[in-house]
Coordinates of C-alpha atoms in Angstrom, one line a residue:
M1398 CA 39.8 5.6 -124.1
R1399 CA 39.7 2.0 -125.2
S1400 CA 42.9 0.3 -124.7
R1401 CA 45.1 -0.9 -127.7
R1402 CA 46.4 -3.9 -126.2
I1403 CA 45.4 -7.0 -127.8
D1404 CA 46.1 -10.6 -126.7
I1405 CA 44.3 -13.5 -128.1
V1406 CA 44.8 -17.2 -127.1
D1407 CA 42.9 -20.1 -128.9
E1408 CA 43.3 -23.9 -129.3
T1409 CA 41.8 -26.4 -131.6
F1410 CA 42.2 -29.9 -131.9
V1411 CA 43.2 -31.5 -135.2
D1412 CA 43.1 -35.4 -135.9
A1413 CA 46.2 -35.3 -138.0
A1414 CA 50.2 -35.4 -137.4
P1415 CA 51.8 -32.1 -136.4
A1416 CA 54.0 -32.3 -139.2
L1417 CA 50.8 -31.8 -141.8
V1418 CA 50.0 -29.1 -139.5
R1419 CA 53.4 -27.6 -139.6
A1420 CA 53.8 -27.8 -143.1
Q1421 CA 50.9 -25.2 -143.8
L1422 CA 52.4 -22.9 -141.9
D1423 CA 55.3 -22.8 -144.7
D1424 CA 52.8 -22.0 -147.1
D1425 CA 53.0 -17.9 -147.6
D1426 CA 50.3 -18.3 -150.0
W1427 CA 47.8 -19.7 -147.3
A1428 CA 49.3 -17.1 -144.4
D1429 CA 48.7 -14.2 -146.4
R1430 CA 45.5 -15.1 -146.8
V1431 CA 44.6 -15.9 -143.3
W1432 CA 46.7 -12.6 -141.6
P1433 CA 46.7 -10.4 -144.7
H1434 CA 46.4 -7.6 -142.0
V1435 CA 49.8 -8.2 -141.0
R1436 CA 53.2 -8.3 -142.1
R1437 CA 54.9 -11.5 -140.8
Q1438 CA 58.8 -12.0 -139.9
V1439 CA 60.0 -15.0 -138.5
A1440 CA 61.3 -14.3 -134.8
R1441 CA 61.7 -18.2 -134.0
D1442 CA 61.1 -21.1 -136.2
R1443 CA 60.5 -23.8 -133.7
G1444 CA 60.5 -26.9 -136.5
L1445 CA 57.7 -29.5 -135.3
K1446 CA 56.7 -27.5 -132.4
G1447 CA 55.5 -24.3 -134.3
V1448 CA 56.5 -20.2 -135.3
R1449 CA 56.8 -17.6 -133.6
W1450 CA 56.4 -14.3 -135.7
K1451 CA 57.0 -10.4 -135.1
V1452 CA 54.4 -8.9 -136.6
T1453 CA 53.5 -5.2 -137.7
G1454 CA 50.5 -3.6 -139.5
Q1455 CA 46.9 -3.8 -137.8
V1456 CA 48.7 -5.4 -134.9
D1457 CA 52.2 -4.3 -134.0
G1458 CA 53.7 -7.3 -131.6
E1459 CA 54.4 -11.0 -131.9
M1460 CA 52.2 -14.0 -133.0
E1461 CA 52.6 -17.5 -132.7
V1462 CA 51.2 -21.2 -133.4
W1463 CA 52.4 -23.5 -131.2
I1464 CA 51.7 -27.2 -132.3
E1465 CA 51.4 -29.6 -129.3
P1466 CA 51.5 -33.4 -129.9
W1467 CA 48.6 -34.8 -128.6
W1468 CA 47.4 -38.5 -128.9
N1469 CA 47.3 -39.2 -132.6
G1470 CA 46.8 -35.7 -133.5
A1471 CA 47.9 -32.2 -132.3
V1472 CA 46.6 -29.4 -130.2
V1473 CA 47.2 -26.1 -132.7
H1474 CA 47.3 -22.9 -130.0
H1475 CA 47.4 -19.7 -131.4
Y1476 CA 48.6 -16.7 -129.4
V1477 CA 48.9 -12.9 -130.3
R1478 CA 50.5 -10.5 -128.1
G1479 CA 50.5 -6.8 -129.0
T1480 CA 48.9 -3.4 -129.7
R1481 CA 46.5 -2.4 -132.2
G1482 CA 48.5 -0.6 -135.0
P1483 CA 47.4 2.8 -136.1
R1484 CA 45.0 2.4 -139.0
A1485 CA 43.3 -0.5 -137.3
P1486 CA 39.8 -1.0 -136.9
R1487 CA 39.1 -1.0 -133.3
D1488 CA 37.5 -4.7 -133.3
V1489 CA 40.9 -5.8 -135.2
A1490 CA 41.3 -8.3 -132.4
V1491 CA 37.8 -10.0 -133.5
R1492 CA 38.4 -9.9 -137.0
H1493 CA 41.7 -11.6 -136.3
T1494 CA 40.2 -14.2 -134.3
L1495 CA 37.3 -15.0 -136.6
R1496 CA 39.7 -15.2 -139.9
W1497 CA 42.2 -17.5 -137.8
K1498 CA 39.0 -20.0 -136.8
R1499 CA 37.8 -20.0 -140.4
A1500 CA 41.4 -21.0 -141.5
V1501 CA 42.2 -23.7 -138.8
H1502 CA 38.8 -25.3 -139.2
G1503 CA 39.3 -25.1 -143.0
L1504 CA 43.0 -26.6 -142.2
K1505 CA 41.0 -29.3 -139.7
D1506 CA 38.4 -30.6 -142.2
R1507 CA 41.0 -31.0 -145.1
L1508 CA 43.6 -32.6 -143.0
E1509 CA 40.8 -35.1 -141.2
G1510 CA 39.3 -35.7 -144.7
K1511 CA 36.0 -34.1 -144.1
S1512 CA 34.3 -31.5 -146.7
M1513 CA 31.2 -29.8 -146.5

């Protein structure tokens, strides 16, 4: 039997002020598009340092985006700790990671003034 445990760790440098990255986390429409497979409830609002949520749905546990100031930008850390929900696909961790990477790189491109 495969483990139901999910542990995701990711970090991406964004060459933009931490406050601009943080503002995106307050956009519920954006967050709902990034994480449609979980319901989020703020467990700890860390201001410019990010947000920690309790999550339920395809992942049950906690999720966090921590924004670390770095030079003229920020390292955006993303953590997920929990278990696969009862109706989640076996590859929910992979799907979550890919969805996050698309979202954070889209944010990076927009804030850095790049477009494809």
